Amino acid sequence: MRILSGVQSSGKLHLGNYFGAIKQFIDLQHQGDAFYFIANLHALTTVRDGVRLRELTRDVAVDFLALGLDPAKATLFRQSDVPEVTELFWVLSALTPMGLLERAHSFKDKTARGIAPDLGLFSYPVLMAADILIYGSDVVPVGRDQVQHLEMTRDIATKFNLAFVPKWDPKDPEGVKSGVPGILKLPRAMVQESSAVVPGLDGQKMSKSYGNAIDLFDEDKPTQKRIMGIKSDSTPLEAPKDRDSTPIYALLKLFASPTDMAEIDRTFDEGGKGWGHYKQQLAELFFATFGEARKRRKELAADDAAVEKVLVEGAERARAAAAPIMAQVRRATGIVVAAR
Ligand code: ADP
Ligand code: TRP
């Protein structure tokens, strides 16, 4: 089973990225042939500073390794180190209806927030489809906000197979009955429902672009300060607490053991603990959970060569996996001369 996912190198990783996506990636590396990449080409739609993009890309690699990605089990690479991806992107864009892209939530959300749209932002889901389809991915672990992109990927792959694979049957995409599998395999999204949307300091979805994130690898002091600054209401210490009035309960739930959670539930119902107490508990859980990774990150960050080696070896494996599928695409579309 090929498991694949990517994270953009457009900023520092935060708790939402971890619980919504990266934790699953790390857990899944034991269950299949996992490919994880740093989507630096996608990040170009927001980062327009070469020095910074290079730094952010390396930072994501270091973060993944610190969080437990094992390069002997999973393949970690930079998106741009597999140039076939942009070739497939073009082939797929020739098949993608404008209407499909116009319906993308991510595009609509960004333009609604006043971001001037460019072709890169508009075609973002097509590049994502190429990322997924080029490795014959079966399962794509992502946060809930990416599910629509997976549906678009399936639509695009279907269009490709219908156009270029004679007798391919969309009702039997793997060709179990017909003996005619598609060239591009239809992937499925995998969403961790329990942490599908991690709230930020203000209760909105945590996102680096909303300024409401708790970063995984910020220094201790500012991290503690941010956690203590989580929005809370004026419910007095002795009164029962509303689980939905602040993001605190949802955040505690991500970390706390079932026993701790039972105690938190009890005091939320009965009162007796102030918001400050829960924030302090959250800070302690945060440092206990990420302490090891935070320490490891410092060591890894000092060893550029080792990180680069992981990425270069990862790219070799990824290119080897992409090559046979891309060769079939070139043959079927006629963009190579000989039907080799
Ligand atoms: P951001 O919104 O901060 O820009 P990205 O869009 O780069 O984050 O997301 C990277 C991954 O992390 C995606 O798989 C996404 O679904 C997941 N993710 C991001 N924010 C959250 C969140 N608040 N809750 C759950 N998952 C999230
Ligand atoms: N769009 C994804 C995000 O913002 C990142 C991404 C790019 C991705 N290509 C992908 C995720 C392919 C999964 C598969 O999080």
mmCIF file of C-alpha atoms and ligand atoms in Angstrom:
data_model
loop_
_atom_site.group_PDB
_atom_site.id
_atom_site.type_symbol
_atom_site.label_atom_id
_atom_site.label_comp_id
_atom_site.label_asym_id
_atom_site.label_seq_id
_atom_site.Cartn_x
_atom_site.Cartn_y
_atom_site.Cartn_z
ATOM 1 C CA MET A 1 0.000 0.000 0.000
ATOM 2 C CA ARG A 2 1.429 3.363 -1.029
ATOM 3 C CA ILE A 3 0.714 6.067 1.542
ATOM 4 C CA LEU A 4 1.511 9.599 0.452
ATOM 5 C CA SER A 5 1.156 13.087 1.792
ATOM 6 C CA GLY A 6 2.747 16.509 1.650
ATOM 7 C CA VAL A 7 3.074 19.595 3.781
ATOM 8 C CA GLN A 8 3.763 23.033 2.373
ATOM 9 C CA SER A 9 6.909 24.779 3.493
ATOM 10 C CA SER A 10 5.165 28.080 3.907
ATOM 11 C CA GLY A 11 5.716 28.632 7.643
ATOM 12 C CA LYS A 12 6.470 27.020 10.962
ATOM 13 C CA LEU A 13 4.589 23.860 11.901
ATOM 14 C CA HIS A 14 1.912 24.221 14.557
ATOM 15 C CA LEU A 15 -0.326 21.998 16.672
ATOM 16 C CA GLY A 16 -3.000 21.916 13.956
ATOM 17 C CA ASN A 17 -0.522 20.526 11.445
ATOM 18 C CA TYR A 18 0.639 17.976 13.996
ATOM 19 C CA PHE A 19 -2.685 16.598 15.219
ATOM 20 C CA GLY A 20 -4.461 17.086 11.891
ATOM 21 C CA ALA A 21 -1.790 15.566 9.701
ATOM 22 C CA ILE A 22 1.758 14.831 10.835
ATOM 23 C CA LYS A 23 0.906 12.570 13.757
ATOM 24 C CA GLN A 24 -0.939 10.304 11.342
ATOM 25 C CA PHE A 25 2.001 10.353 8.937
ATOM 26 C CA ILE A 26 4.364 9.171 11.636
ATOM 27 C CA ASP A 27 1.969 6.465 12.829
ATOM 28 C CA LEU A 28 1.350 5.258 9.273
ATOM 29 C CA GLN A 29 5.015 4.784 8.400
ATOM 30 C CA HIS A 30 4.773 1.344 9.991
ATOM 31 C CA GLN A 31 1.751 0.307 7.960
ATOM 32 C CA GLY A 32 2.802 0.686 4.363
ATOM 33 C CA ASP A 33 5.228 2.177 1.925
ATOM 34 C CA ALA A 34 5.017 5.798 3.019
ATOM 35 C CA PHE A 35 6.104 8.767 0.900
ATOM 36 C CA TYR A 36 6.100 12.206 2.504
ATOM 37 C CA PHE A 37 7.223 15.334 0.768
ATOM 38 C CA ILE A 38 7.745 18.994 1.452
ATOM 39 C CA ALA A 39 5.542 20.899 -0.961
ATOM 40 C CA ASN A 40 7.926 23.737 -1.779
ATOM 41 C CA LEU A 41 6.368 24.298 -5.223
ATOM 42 C CA HIS A 42 2.997 24.827 -3.613
ATOM 43 C CA ALA A 43 4.643 27.140 -1.076
ATOM 44 C CA LEU A 44 5.751 29.364 -3.969
ATOM 45 C CA THR A 45 2.143 30.548 -4.180
ATOM 46 C CA THR A 46 2.724 32.388 -0.891
ATOM 47 C CA VAL A 47 6.469 32.638 -0.186
ATOM 48 C CA ARG A 48 8.309 34.901 -2.593
ATOM 49 C CA ASP A 49 11.742 35.007 -1.058
ATOM 50 C CA GLY A 50 14.287 32.410 -2.168
ATOM 51 C CA VAL A 51 16.377 32.458 0.980
ATOM 52 C CA ARG A 52 13.301 32.074 3.150
ATOM 53 C CA LEU A 53 11.752 29.302 1.056
ATOM 54 C CA ARG A 54 14.985 27.310 1.172
ATOM 55 C CA GLU A 55 15.118 27.754 4.949
ATOM 56 C CA LEU A 56 11.476 26.848 5.503
ATOM 57 C CA THR A 57 11.844 23.745 3.347
ATOM 58 C CA ARG A 58 14.780 22.535 5.356
ATOM 59 C CA ASP A 59 12.943 23.401 8.592
ATOM 60 C CA VAL A 60 10.008 21.177 7.676
ATOM 61 C CA ALA A 61 12.409 18.314 6.976
ATOM 62 C CA VAL A 62 14.080 18.806 10.360
ATOM 63 C CA ASP A 63 10.666 19.007 12.043
ATOM 64 C CA PHE A 64 9.518 15.728 10.497
ATOM 65 C CA LEU A 65 12.675 13.923 11.544
ATOM 66 C CA ALA A 66 12.485 15.373 15.061
ATOM 67 C CA LEU A 67 8.863 14.267 15.373
ATOM 68 C CA GLY A 68 9.788 10.664 14.641
ATOM 69 C CA LEU A 69 9.779 10.171 10.899
ATOM 70 C CA ASP A 70 12.208 7.329 10.299
ATOM 71 C CA PRO A 71 13.966 7.668 6.919
ATOM 72 C CA ALA A 72 14.653 3.932 6.925
ATOM 73 C CA LYS A 73 10.889 3.301 6.914
ATOM 74 C CA ALA A 74 9.390 6.302 5.130
ATOM 75 C CA THR A 75 10.663 8.241 2.127
ATOM 76 C CA LEU A 76 11.059 11.973 2.818
ATOM 77 C CA PHE A 77 11.785 14.313 -0.087
ATOM 78 C CA ARG A 78 11.353 17.758 -1.598
ATOM 79 C CA GLN A 79 8.531 18.095 -4.115
ATOM 80 C CA SER A 80 10.773 20.011 -6.527
ATOM 81 C CA ASP A 81 13.351 17.198 -6.594
ATOM 82 C CA VAL A 82 10.929 15.164 -8.716
ATOM 83 C CA PRO A 83 10.599 17.321 -11.859
ATOM 84 C CA GLU A 84 8.246 14.773 -13.452
ATOM 85 C CA VAL A 85 5.570 16.157 -11.112
ATOM 86 C CA THR A 86 5.416 19.439 -13.011
ATOM 87 C CA GLU A 87 5.334 17.539 -16.299
ATOM 88 C CA LEU A 88 2.348 15.502 -15.138
ATOM 89 C CA PHE A 89 0.790 18.701 -13.792
ATOM 90 C CA TRP A 90 0.716 20.085 -17.323
ATOM 91 C CA VAL A 91 -0.779 16.925 -18.807
ATOM 92 C CA LEU A 92 -3.498 16.964 -16.140
ATOM 93 C CA SER A 93 -4.211 20.669 -16.547
ATOM 94 C CA ALA A 94 -5.020 20.024 -20.191
ATOM 95 C CA LEU A 95 -7.870 17.815 -18.915
ATOM 96 C CA THR A 96 -9.113 19.833 -15.943
ATOM 97 C CA PRO A 97 -12.288 21.871 -16.425
ATOM 98 C CA MET A 98 -12.141 25.479 -15.185
ATOM 99 C CA GLY A 99 -15.448 24.864 -13.414
ATOM 100 C CA LEU A 100 -13.902 22.183 -11.211
ATOM 101 C CA LEU A 101 -11.196 24.564 -10.024
ATOM 102 C CA GLU A 102 -13.625 27.451 -9.571
ATOM 103 C CA ARG A 103 -15.503 25.352 -7.021
ATOM 104 C CA ALA A 104 -12.414 24.764 -4.829
ATOM 105 C CA HIS A 105 -13.028 25.999 -1.259
ATOM 106 C CA SER A 106 -9.388 26.876 -0.707
ATOM 107 C CA PHE A 107 -9.353 29.128 -3.771
ATOM 108 C CA LYS A 108 -12.677 30.732 -2.872
ATOM 109 C CA ASP A 109 -11.611 31.289 0.761
ATOM 110 C CA LYS A 110 -8.350 32.915 -0.230
ATOM 111 C CA THR A 111 -9.850 35.228 -2.815
ATOM 112 C CA ALA A 112 -12.651 36.105 -0.380
ATOM 113 C CA ARG A 113 -9.957 37.188 2.084
ATOM 114 C CA GLY A 114 -8.663 39.622 -0.510
ATOM 115 C CA ILE A 115 -5.676 37.636 -1.788
ATOM 116 C CA ALA A 116 -5.160 38.551 -5.458
ATOM 117 C CA PRO A 117 -5.511 35.256 -7.307
ATOM 118 C CA ASP A 118 -2.835 34.114 -9.705
ATOM 119 C CA LEU A 119 -2.651 31.068 -11.935
ATOM 120 C CA GLY A 120 -0.540 29.221 -9.362
ATOM 121 C CA LEU A 121 -3.186 29.562 -6.677
ATOM 122 C CA PHE A 122 -5.948 28.643 -9.107
ATOM 123 C CA SER A 123 -4.189 25.557 -10.413
ATOM 124 C CA TYR A 124 -2.961 24.485 -6.976
ATOM 125 C CA PRO A 125 -5.264 21.414 -6.849
ATOM 126 C CA VAL A 126 -3.963 20.185 -10.213
ATOM 127 C CA LEU A 127 -0.375 20.220 -8.972
ATOM 128 C CA MET A 128 -1.609 18.408 -5.884
ATOM 129 C CA ALA A 129 -3.307 15.808 -8.079
ATOM 130 C CA ALA A 130 -0.013 15.304 -9.934
ATOM 131 C CA ASP A 131 1.799 14.870 -6.590
ATOM 132 C CA ILE A 132 -0.547 12.093 -5.632
ATOM 133 C CA LEU A 133 -1.120 10.320 -8.932
ATOM 134 C CA ILE A 134 2.494 10.161 -10.057
ATOM 135 C CA TYR A 135 3.379 7.673 -7.315
ATOM 136 C CA GLY A 136 0.295 5.485 -7.710
ATOM 137 C CA SER A 137 -0.803 6.470 -4.189
ATOM 138 C CA ASP A 138 -3.516 4.435 -2.474
ATOM 139 C CA VAL A 139 -4.090 6.412 0.697
ATOM 140 C CA VAL A 140 -3.539 10.102 1.392
ATOM 141 C CA PRO A 141 -3.678 11.129 5.061
ATOM 142 C CA VAL A 142 -4.719 14.804 5.322
ATOM 143 C CA GLY A 143 -6.629 17.282 7.431
ATOM 144 C CA ARG A 144 -10.328 17.728 6.678
ATOM 145 C CA ASP A 145 -9.693 20.927 4.705
ATOM 146 C CA GLN A 146 -7.901 18.873 2.049
ATOM 147 C CA VAL A 147 -10.663 16.347 1.397
ATOM 148 C CA GLN A 148 -12.092 18.341 -1.493
ATOM 149 C CA HIS A 149 -8.677 18.346 -3.147
ATOM 150 C CA LEU A 150 -8.688 14.556 -2.954
ATOM 151 C CA GLU A 151 -12.095 14.429 -4.616
ATOM 152 C CA MET A 152 -10.745 16.668 -7.362
ATOM 153 C CA THR A 153 -7.745 14.366 -7.723
ATOM 154 C CA ARG A 154 -10.079 11.409 -8.266
ATOM 155 C CA ASP A 155 -12.086 13.411 -10.825
ATOM 156 C CA ILE A 156 -8.958 14.386 -12.709
ATOM 157 C CA ALA A 157 -7.573 10.837 -12.686
ATOM 158 C CA THR A 158 -10.923 9.579 -13.959
ATOM 159 C CA LYS A 159 -10.844 12.061 -16.830
ATOM 160 C CA PHE A 160 -7.323 11.016 -17.708
ATOM 161 C CA ASN A 161 -8.096 7.296 -17.706
ATOM 162 C CA LEU A 162 -11.290 7.819 -19.714
ATOM 163 C CA ALA A 163 -9.393 9.835 -22.297
ATOM 164 C CA PHE A 164 -6.254 7.741 -22.602
ATOM 165 C CA VAL A 165 -6.951 4.192 -21.502
ATOM 166 C CA PRO A 166 -9.128 2.404 -24.083
ATOM 167 C CA LYS A 167 -11.924 0.289 -22.495
ATOM 168 C CA TRP A 168 -11.191 1.619 -18.998
ATOM 169 C CA ASP A 169 -14.321 1.386 -16.863
ATOM 170 C CA PRO A 170 -14.761 4.021 -14.119
ATOM 171 C CA LYS A 171 -16.945 1.521 -12.210
ATOM 172 C CA ASP A 172 -14.024 -0.890 -12.117
ATOM 173 C CA PRO A 173 -11.083 1.517 -11.827
ATOM 174 C CA GLU A 174 -8.501 -1.135 -10.948
ATOM 175 C CA GLY A 175 -9.663 -3.366 -13.781
ATOM 176 C CA VAL A 176 -10.499 -6.288 -11.478
ATOM 177 C CA LYS A 177 -13.229 -7.565 -13.819
ATOM 178 C CA SER A 178 -12.253 -5.972 -17.115
ATOM 179 C CA GLY A 179 -8.524 -6.654 -16.869
ATOM 180 C CA VAL A 180 -7.999 -2.989 -17.861
ATOM 181 C CA PRO A 181 -6.648 -0.974 -14.928
ATOM 182 C CA GLY A 182 -6.289 2.786 -15.233
ATOM 183 C CA ILE A 183 -2.862 4.302 -15.721
ATOM 184 C CA LEU A 184 -3.639 6.666 -12.844
ATOM 185 C CA LYS A 185 -4.892 5.023 -9.664
ATOM 186 C CA LEU A 186 -7.782 6.676 -7.786
ATOM 187 C CA PRO A 187 -6.552 7.511 -4.273
ATOM 188 C CA ARG A 188 -8.578 7.844 -1.116
ATOM 189 C CA ALA A 189 -8.310 10.455 1.634
ATOM 190 C CA MET A 190 -7.767 9.396 5.211
ATOM 191 C CA VAL A 191 -8.898 11.894 7.845
ATOM 192 C CA GLN A 192 -8.294 11.565 11.561
ATOM 193 C CA GLU A 193 -11.783 12.577 12.668
ATOM 194 C CA SER A 194 -10.887 13.102 16.336
ATOM 195 C CA SER A 195 -8.558 15.954 15.447
ATOM 196 C CA ALA A 196 -9.969 17.026 12.109
ATOM 197 C CA VAL A 197 -10.032 20.699 13.062
ATOM 198 C CA VAL A 198 -7.701 21.904 15.796
ATOM 199 C CA PRO A 199 -8.755 25.322 17.105
ATOM 200 C CA GLY A 200 -6.275 28.165 17.503
ATOM 201 C CA LEU A 201 -5.836 30.674 20.353
ATOM 202 C CA ASP A 202 -8.957 32.579 19.282
ATOM 203 C CA GLY A 203 -11.163 29.523 18.696
ATOM 204 C CA GLN A 204 -10.969 29.767 14.894
ATOM 205 C CA LYS A 205 -9.252 26.966 12.973
ATOM 206 C CA MET A 206 -5.575 27.078 13.883
ATOM 207 C CA SER A 207 -3.637 28.322 10.883
ATOM 208 C CA LYS A 208 -0.315 29.987 10.330
ATOM 209 C CA SER A 209 -2.055 32.611 8.246
ATOM 210 C CA TYR A 210 -4.496 33.588 11.042
ATOM 211 C CA GLY A 211 -1.820 34.433 13.630
ATOM 212 C CA ASN A 212 -3.553 32.110 16.127
ATOM 213 C CA ALA A 213 -1.148 29.168 16.101
ATOM 214 C CA ILE A 214 0.842 27.414 18.797
ATOM 215 C CA ASP A 215 4.050 26.436 17.019
ATOM 216 C CA LEU A 216 5.630 23.086 17.798
ATOM 217 C CA PHE A 217 9.187 24.321 17.983
ATOM 218 C CA ASP A 218 9.097 27.888 19.221
ATOM 219 C CA GLU A 219 11.253 28.698 22.281
ATOM 220 C CA ASP A 220 9.864 27.704 25.718
ATOM 221 C CA LYS A 221 9.002 31.185 27.003
ATOM 222 C CA PRO A 222 6.982 32.472 24.040
ATOM 223 C CA THR A 223 5.238 29.087 23.833
ATOM 224 C CA GLN A 224 4.199 29.249 27.491
ATOM 225 C CA LYS A 225 3.066 32.836 26.944
ATOM 226 C CA ARG A 226 0.926 31.940 23.938
ATOM 227 C CA ILE A 227 -0.762 29.086 25.769
ATOM 228 C CA MET A 228 -1.520 31.336 28.750
ATOM 229 C CA GLY A 229 -2.932 33.842 26.249
ATOM 230 C CA ILE A 230 -5.620 31.522 24.876
ATOM 231 C CA LYS A 231 -8.938 33.283 24.698
ATOM 232 C CA SER A 232 -11.145 32.516 27.724
ATOM 233 C CA ASP A 233 -14.332 33.977 29.146
ATOM 234 C CA SER A 234 -15.052 35.476 32.566
ATOM 235 C CA THR A 235 -16.690 32.396 34.145
ATOM 236 C CA PRO A 236 -15.625 32.520 37.820
ATOM 237 C CA LEU A 237 -13.304 29.881 39.212
ATOM 238 C CA GLU A 238 -15.960 28.049 41.223
ATOM 239 C CA ALA A 239 -18.573 27.883 38.421
ATOM 240 C CA PRO A 240 -18.935 24.983 35.939
ATOM 241 C CA LYS A 241 -17.210 25.648 32.629
ATOM 242 C CA ASP A 242 -18.591 25.649 29.118
ATOM 243 C CA ARG A 243 -16.583 23.266 26.921
ATOM 244 C CA ASP A 244 -17.258 25.262 23.760
ATOM 245 C CA SER A 245 -16.823 28.838 24.940
ATOM 246 C CA THR A 246 -13.049 28.633 24.603
ATOM 247 C CA PRO A 247 -10.644 26.413 22.648
ATOM 248 C CA ILE A 248 -9.087 25.170 25.914
ATOM 249 C CA TYR A 249 -11.152 22.016 26.321
ATOM 250 C CA ALA A 250 -10.635 20.909 22.712
ATOM 251 C CA LEU A 251 -6.892 21.484 23.036
ATOM 252 C CA LEU A 252 -6.644 19.604 26.345
ATOM 253 C CA LYS A 253 -8.456 16.703 24.744
ATOM 254 C CA LEU A 254 -5.702 16.320 22.156
ATOM 255 C CA PHE A 255 -3.090 15.692 24.831
ATOM 256 C CA ALA A 256 -4.663 14.380 28.013
ATOM 257 C CA SER A 257 -4.743 10.678 28.906
ATOM 258 C CA PRO A 258 -8.216 9.163 29.462
ATOM 259 C CA THR A 259 -7.694 9.373 33.247
ATOM 260 C CA ASP A 260 -6.679 13.032 33.096
ATOM 261 C CA MET A 261 -9.570 13.701 30.748
ATOM 262 C CA ALA A 262 -12.064 12.146 33.182
ATOM 263 C CA GLU A 263 -10.790 14.516 35.884
ATOM 264 C CA ILE A 264 -10.969 17.491 33.511
ATOM 265 C CA ASP A 265 -14.547 16.537 32.620
ATOM 266 C CA ARG A 266 -15.467 16.295 36.282
ATOM 267 C CA THR A 267 -14.101 19.752 37.144
ATOM 268 C CA PHE A 268 -15.630 21.299 34.021
ATOM 269 C CA ASP A 269 -19.023 20.008 35.237
ATOM 270 C CA GLU A 270 -18.587 20.868 38.910
ATOM 271 C CA GLY A 271 -16.456 24.004 38.765
ATOM 272 C CA GLY A 272 -13.646 24.747 41.193
ATOM 273 C CA LYS A 273 -10.833 25.245 38.700
ATOM 274 C CA GLY A 274 -10.138 28.520 36.878
ATOM 275 C CA TRP A 275 -9.140 28.913 33.239
ATOM 276 C CA GLY A 276 -5.590 29.733 34.357
ATOM 277 C CA HIS A 277 -5.338 26.285 35.889
ATOM 278 C CA TYR A 278 -6.382 24.566 32.656
ATOM 279 C CA LYS A 279 -4.017 26.667 30.586
ATOM 280 C CA GLN A 280 -1.147 25.764 32.894
ATOM 281 C CA GLN A 281 -2.113 22.089 32.606
ATOM 282 C CA LEU A 282 -2.169 22.435 28.817
ATOM 283 C CA ALA A 283 1.296 24.019 28.830
ATOM 284 C CA GLU A 284 2.633 21.146 30.945
ATOM 285 C CA LEU A 285 1.086 18.561 28.633
ATOM 286 C CA PHE A 286 2.511 20.375 25.622
ATOM 287 C CA PHE A 287 6.065 20.343 26.991
ATOM 288 C CA ALA A 288 5.774 16.737 28.179
ATOM 289 C CA THR A 289 4.488 15.585 24.771
ATOM 290 C CA PHE A 290 6.967 17.480 22.613
ATOM 291 C CA GLY A 291 9.954 17.702 25.002
ATOM 292 C CA GLU A 292 11.835 14.832 23.353
ATOM 293 C CA ALA A 293 11.143 16.081 19.826
ATOM 294 C CA ARG A 294 12.108 19.638 20.754
ATOM 295 C CA LYS A 295 15.440 18.409 22.092
ATOM 296 C CA ARG A 296 16.059 16.193 19.047
ATOM 297 C CA ARG A 297 15.234 19.064 16.753
ATOM 298 C CA LYS A 298 18.058 21.175 18.181
ATOM 299 C CA GLU A 299 20.539 18.362 17.479
ATOM 300 C CA LEU A 300 19.270 17.751 13.943
ATOM 301 C CA ALA A 301 19.257 21.448 13.108
ATOM 302 C CA ALA A 302 22.997 21.483 13.750
ATOM 303 C CA ASP A 303 23.621 18.755 11.166
ATOM 304 C CA ASP A 304 22.735 20.161 7.752
ATOM 305 C CA ALA A 305 24.574 17.458 5.848
ATOM 306 C CA ALA A 306 22.657 14.612 7.487
ATOM 307 C CA VAL A 307 19.295 16.238 6.733
ATOM 308 C CA GLU A 308 20.283 16.925 3.128
ATOM 309 C CA LYS A 309 21.363 13.297 2.718
ATOM 310 C CA VAL A 310 17.929 12.089 3.832
ATOM 311 C CA LEU A 311 16.251 14.387 1.297
ATOM 312 C CA VAL A 312 18.528 13.438 -1.592
ATOM 313 C CA GLU A 313 18.092 9.722 -0.955
ATOM 314 C CA GLY A 314 14.361 10.237 -0.571
ATOM 315 C CA ALA A 315 14.194 11.999 -3.930
ATOM 316 C CA GLU A 316 15.983 9.087 -5.621
ATOM 317 C CA ARG A 317 13.415 6.633 -4.290
ATOM 318 C CA ALA A 318 10.548 8.928 -5.223
ATOM 319 C CA ARG A 319 11.815 9.428 -8.773
ATOM 320 C CA ALA A 320 12.194 5.685 -9.182
ATOM 321 C CA ALA A 321 8.549 5.229 -8.170
ATOM 322 C CA ALA A 322 7.375 8.028 -10.480
ATOM 323 C CA ALA A 323 9.290 6.836 -13.541
ATOM 324 C CA PRO A 324 7.132 3.872 -14.660
ATOM 325 C CA ILE A 325 3.864 5.760 -14.248
ATOM 326 C CA MET A 326 5.197 8.809 -16.055
ATOM 327 C CA ALA A 327 6.469 6.566 -18.861
ATOM 328 C CA GLN A 328 2.954 5.170 -19.306
ATOM 329 C CA VAL A 329 1.497 8.691 -19.294
ATOM 330 C CA ARG A 330 3.948 9.834 -21.975
ATOM 331 C CA ARG A 331 3.175 6.815 -24.129
ATOM 332 C CA ALA A 332 -0.583 7.042 -23.769
ATOM 333 C CA THR A 333 -0.755 10.777 -24.457
ATOM 334 C CA GLY A 334 1.628 10.608 -27.392
ATOM 335 C CA ILE A 335 4.164 13.016 -25.946
ATOM 336 C CA VAL A 336 6.912 10.522 -26.682
ATOM 337 C CA VAL A 337 7.546 9.556 -30.258
ATOM 338 C CA ALA A 338 7.925 5.821 -29.942
ATOM 339 C CA ALA A 339 5.286 3.728 -28.178
ATOM 340 C CA ARG A 340 8.105 2.270 -26.089
HETATM 341 P P1 ADP B 1 -2.102 26.262 7.524
HETATM 342 O O1 ADP B 1 -3.609 26.328 7.574
HETATM 343 O O2 ADP B 1 -1.503 26.638 8.823
HETATM 344 O O3 ADP B 1 -1.537 27.049 6.359
HETATM 345 P P2 ADP B 1 -1.546 23.964 5.919
HETATM 346 O O4 ADP B 1 -2.661 24.360 5.015
HETATM 347 O O5 ADP B 1 -0.150 24.095 5.422
HETATM 348 O O6 ADP B 1 -1.709 24.749 7.286
HETATM 349 O O7 ADP B 1 -1.822 22.471 6.399
HETATM 350 C C1 ADP B 1 -0.904 21.400 6.453
HETATM 351 C C2 ADP B 1 -1.629 20.160 6.936
HETATM 352 O O8 ADP B 1 -2.075 20.345 8.280
HETATM 353 C C3 ADP B 1 -2.885 19.808 6.124
HETATM 354 O O9 ADP B 1 -3.016 18.407 5.982
HETATM 355 C C4 ADP B 1 -4.002 20.368 6.948
HETATM 356 O O10 ADP B 1 -5.213 19.691 6.746
HETATM 357 C C5 ADP B 1 -3.490 20.189 8.370
HETATM 358 N N1 ADP B 1 -4.003 21.261 9.229
HETATM 359 C C6 ADP B 1 -3.671 22.570 9.179
HETATM 360 N N2 ADP B 1 -4.324 23.271 10.120
HETATM 361 C C7 ADP B 1 -5.100 22.376 10.786
HETATM 362 C C8 ADP B 1 -6.019 22.480 11.878
HETATM 363 N N3 ADP B 1 -6.246 23.637 12.504
HETATM 364 N N4 ADP B 1 -6.646 21.361 12.292
HETATM 365 C C9 ADP B 1 -6.403 20.168 11.692
HETATM 366 N N5 ADP B 1 -5.555 19.998 10.666
HETATM 367 C C10 ADP B 1 -4.906 21.088 10.210
HETATM 368 N N1 TRP B 2 -2.286 21.114 -0.117
HETATM 369 C C1 TRP B 2 -1.695 20.436 1.005
HETATM 370 C C2 TRP B 2 -1.821 21.313 2.244
HETATM 371 O O1 TRP B 2 -1.928 22.511 2.172
HETATM 372 C C3 TRP B 2 -0.252 20.101 0.770
HETATM 373 C C4 TRP B 2 -0.099 19.140 -0.351
HETATM 374 C C5 TRP B 2 0.435 19.419 -1.581
HETATM 375 C C6 TRP B 2 -0.494 17.772 -0.350
HETATM 376 N N2 TRP B 2 0.407 18.293 -2.342
HETATM 377 C C7 TRP B 2 -0.160 17.275 -1.637
HETATM 378 C C8 TRP B 2 -1.096 16.938 0.596
HETATM 379 C C9 TRP B 2 -0.417 15.941 -1.970
HETATM 380 C C10 TRP B 2 -1.346 15.618 0.251
HETATM 381 C C11 TRP B 2 -1.015 15.119 -1.026
HETATM 382 O O2 TRP B 2 -1.779 20.795 3.302
#
